[in-house]
Coordinates of C-alpha atoms in Angstrom, one line a residue:
M1 CA 2.5 103.9 -92.8
K2 CA 3.8 102.0 -95.7
N3 CA 3.4 98.2 -95.7
I4 CA 6.5 96.2 -96.6
A5 CA 6.6 92.6 -97.8
V6 CA 9.8 90.7 -97.4
L7 CA 10.5 87.8 -99.9
A8 CA 13.1 85.3 -98.5
T9 CA 14.4 81.8 -99.2
G10 CA 17.0 81.3 -96.5
R11 CA 17.9 81.7 -92.9
G12 CA 16.3 85.0 -92.5
T13 CA 19.0 86.9 -90.8
N14 CA 18.6 90.0 -93.1
F15 CA 14.8 89.6 -92.6
K16 CA 15.4 89.7 -88.9
S17 CA 17.4 93.0 -89.2
L18 CA 14.4 94.5 -91.0
C19 CA 12.0 93.2 -88.3
R20 CA 14.1 94.7 -85.6
A21 CA 14.3 98.0 -87.4
G22 CA 10.5 97.9 -88.0
L23 CA 10.0 97.9 -84.2
Q24 CA 11.7 101.3 -83.8
K25 CA 9.2 104.1 -83.5
Q26 CA 11.0 106.3 -86.1
F27 CA 11.1 103.5 -88.8
P28 CA 8.7 104.8 -91.6
G29 CA 7.2 101.5 -92.5
K30 CA 5.6 98.3 -91.2
I31 CA 7.0 94.8 -92.0
A32 CA 3.6 93.4 -92.8
L33 CA 4.2 90.1 -94.7
L34 CA 6.8 87.4 -95.3
V35 CA 6.7 85.4 -98.6
A36 CA 8.9 82.4 -98.2
G37 CA 10.2 80.7 -101.4
R38 CA 10.2 77.2 -99.8
E39 CA 9.2 75.4 -96.6
N40 CA 11.3 74.8 -93.5
I41 CA 13.5 77.8 -93.8
G42 CA 14.8 80.0 -91.0
A43 CA 12.9 83.1 -92.2
L44 CA 9.7 81.4 -91.3
D45 CA 10.8 81.0 -87.7
V46 CA 11.8 84.8 -87.7
A47 CA 8.3 85.8 -88.9
E48 CA 6.7 83.7 -86.1
E49 CA 9.1 85.4 -83.5
F50 CA 7.9 88.8 -84.6
N51 CA 4.2 87.9 -85.2
I52 CA 4.4 88.6 -88.8
P53 CA 2.1 86.9 -91.3
R54 CA 3.9 84.3 -93.4
Y55 CA 3.1 82.4 -96.4
V56 CA 5.0 79.8 -98.5
L57 CA 5.0 80.2 -102.2
D58 CA 7.0 77.4 -103.6
P59 CA 7.2 77.4 -107.4
K60 CA 7.1 73.6 -107.4
H61 CA 3.5 73.7 -106.2
F62 CA 2.3 75.8 -109.3
P63 CA 1.6 74.3 -112.7
S64 CA 3.1 77.4 -114.5
Q65 CA 5.1 80.6 -113.8
E66 CA 2.1 82.6 -114.8
Q67 CA 0.0 81.1 -112.0
Y68 CA 2.8 81.5 -109.5
N69 CA 3.1 85.3 -110.4
T70 CA -0.7 85.7 -110.2
E71 CA -0.8 84.1 -106.7
L72 CA 2.1 86.3 -105.5
E73 CA 0.6 89.5 -106.8
A74 CA -2.8 88.5 -105.2
L75 CA -1.0 88.0 -101.9
L76 CA 0.7 91.4 -102.0
S77 CA -2.6 93.1 -102.9
R78 CA -4.4 91.2 -100.1
F79 CA -2.0 92.7 -97.5
D80 CA -1.9 96.2 -99.2
I81 CA 1.8 96.0 -99.8
H82 CA 3.5 99.3 -101.0
W83 CA 7.1 98.1 -100.9
I84 CA 8.9 94.8 -101.4
A85 CA 12.3 93.9 -99.8
L86 CA 14.2 90.9 -101.2
A87 CA 16.3 89.2 -98.5
G88 CA 18.0 86.3 -100.0
W89 CA 15.3 85.8 -102.7
L90 CA 16.7 83.5 -105.4
R91 CA 14.1 83.9 -108.0
K92 CA 13.9 86.5 -110.7
I93 CA 11.1 89.0 -110.2
A94 CA 8.6 89.0 -113.0
A95 CA 8.5 92.1 -115.3
E96 CA 4.8 92.6 -114.4
L97 CA 5.5 92.9 -110.7
I98 CA 8.3 95.4 -111.3
E99 CA 6.0 97.4 -113.4
K100 CA 3.5 97.4 -110.6
Y101 CA 6.0 98.5 -108.1
P102 CA 8.2 100.8 -110.0
N103 CA 11.3 101.7 -107.9
R104 CA 9.6 100.1 -104.9
I105 CA 11.4 96.7 -104.9
V106 CA 14.8 96.6 -103.2
N107 CA 17.4 93.9 -103.0
I108 CA 20.4 93.3 -100.8
H109 CA 23.5 91.9 -102.6
P110 CA 26.6 90.6 -100.6
A111 CA 29.2 92.5 -102.8
L112 CA 29.9 95.9 -104.1
L113 CA 27.9 96.0 -107.4
P114 CA 28.5 96.1 -110.2
F115 CA 31.3 93.7 -109.3
F116 CA 30.4 90.1 -108.5
G117 CA 26.8 90.3 -109.6
G118 CA 24.5 88.8 -112.2
R119 CA 23.0 85.4 -112.9
G120 CA 24.3 82.7 -110.4
M121 CA 26.1 85.1 -108.2
Y122 CA 24.6 84.7 -104.8
G123 CA 25.6 83.5 -101.3
M124 CA 28.9 81.8 -101.2
H125 CA 29.4 81.9 -105.0
V126 CA 29.9 85.6 -104.5
H127 CA 32.3 85.3 -101.6
R128 CA 34.4 82.6 -103.3
A129 CA 34.7 84.8 -106.4
V130 CA 35.8 87.8 -104.2
W131 CA 38.4 85.6 -102.5
E132 CA 39.7 84.2 -105.9
S133 CA 40.1 87.8 -107.1
G134 CA 42.4 88.6 -104.3
M135 CA 40.6 92.0 -103.6
L136 CA 41.1 93.6 -100.2
V137 CA 37.7 95.1 -100.0
S138 CA 34.2 93.7 -100.4
G139 CA 30.8 94.9 -99.0
A140 CA 27.1 95.0 -99.5
T141 CA 24.8 96.9 -101.9
V142 CA 21.2 97.7 -101.5
H143 CA 19.7 98.5 -105.0
F144 CA 16.3 98.8 -106.7
V145 CA 15.3 95.8 -108.8
D146 CA 14.8 95.9 -112.6
E147 CA 14.5 93.2 -115.1
Q148 CA 18.2 92.3 -115.1
Y149 CA 20.0 90.5 -112.2
D150 CA 21.7 92.8 -109.8
H151 CA 21.4 95.8 -112.2
G152 CA 19.0 98.3 -110.8
A153 CA 20.0 101.7 -109.5
I154 CA 22.2 101.6 -106.3
I155 CA 20.6 103.0 -103.2
M156 CA 23.5 102.5 -100.6
Q157 CA 26.7 100.5 -100.2
Q158 CA 28.8 99.6 -97.3
C159 CA 32.5 98.6 -97.7
V160 CA 34.2 95.9 -95.7
A161 CA 38.0 95.7 -95.3
L162 CA 39.5 92.3 -96.0
S163 CA 42.7 90.7 -94.8
P164 CA 45.0 88.7 -97.2
E165 CA 44.5 85.7 -94.7
D166 CA 40.6 85.8 -95.1
K167 CA 39.0 82.8 -96.7
A168 CA 35.6 82.8 -98.4
D169 CA 33.9 81.9 -95.1
D170 CA 35.6 84.9 -93.4
I171 CA 34.5 87.2 -96.2
A172 CA 31.0 86.0 -95.9
R173 CA 30.8 86.6 -92.1
K174 CA 32.2 90.1 -92.4
V175 CA 29.9 91.0 -95.3
L176 CA 26.9 89.6 -93.5
R177 CA 27.5 92.0 -90.6
A178 CA 27.5 94.8 -93.0
E179 CA 24.3 93.6 -94.6
H180 CA 22.5 93.7 -91.3
E181 CA 23.6 97.3 -90.7
L182 CA 23.0 98.5 -94.3
F183 CA 19.6 97.0 -95.3
P184 CA 17.5 98.7 -92.6
K185 CA 19.4 101.9 -93.1
A186 CA 18.9 101.9 -96.8
L187 CA 15.2 100.9 -96.6
K188 CA 14.6 103.6 -94.0
R189 CA 16.2 106.3 -96.4
V190 CA 14.1 105.4 -99.4
L191 CA 10.9 105.3 -97.4
S192 CA 11.4 108.7 -95.8
T193 CA 13.4 110.7 -98.2
P194 CA 12.3 112.2 -101.5
Y195 CA 14.4 110.8 -104.4
T196 CA 14.5 110.4 -108.2
V197 CA 16.0 107.7 -110.3
K198 CA 17.8 109.0 -113.4
N199 CA 20.4 107.3 -115.6
N200 CA 20.4 104.3 -113.2
R201 CA 21.3 106.6 -110.3
V202 CA 19.3 107.3 -107.1
C203 CA 19.5 111.0 -106.3
F204 CA 18.1 112.0 -102.8
K205 CA 16.7 115.4 -102.2
P206 CA 19.5 117.6 -100.8
G207 CA 19.1 118.3 -97.2
A208 CA 16.4 115.7 -96.7

């Protein structure tokens, strides 16, 4: 059984979708830890609901980025974490952590990457940009994390049809539903199916 840590800084709705999936007998991993980026967020309540160990690591409480990174790595080691899932995590992952967990850190993004990604593109910033573009399709992307924002190899995507009448809030609601479906599905696949990452592409073993 592979232990999974979820890093979150918000309401925790994607985290909750992973917790629910983790209760299923066929899910090939255990949601073993929540690391919250700040206090008093919904994700902490979700962790309590599902009886998952939870810790708050707020960067404001550390004198340096290096000490923060060291504490995070120590926490992950203490819980014997094999995989990391970012569910609304707004901090850039340190290169040292990416090196320690190569192609084992996954992120969910509320758009169809490579569109509407990059530094500063999160939450409603993404959905407003989609609305302003006039596009009639959006969606969600689960991808591996590398040292650039929203750049790692794409694992899975799910499209969402939009209406010309949709506003940014409508787009956000539609995409969030897709995220809740996609994230557990994508995580289950990488946990259970042999794959390689080449030329920034995830290639799953045929027939697996």
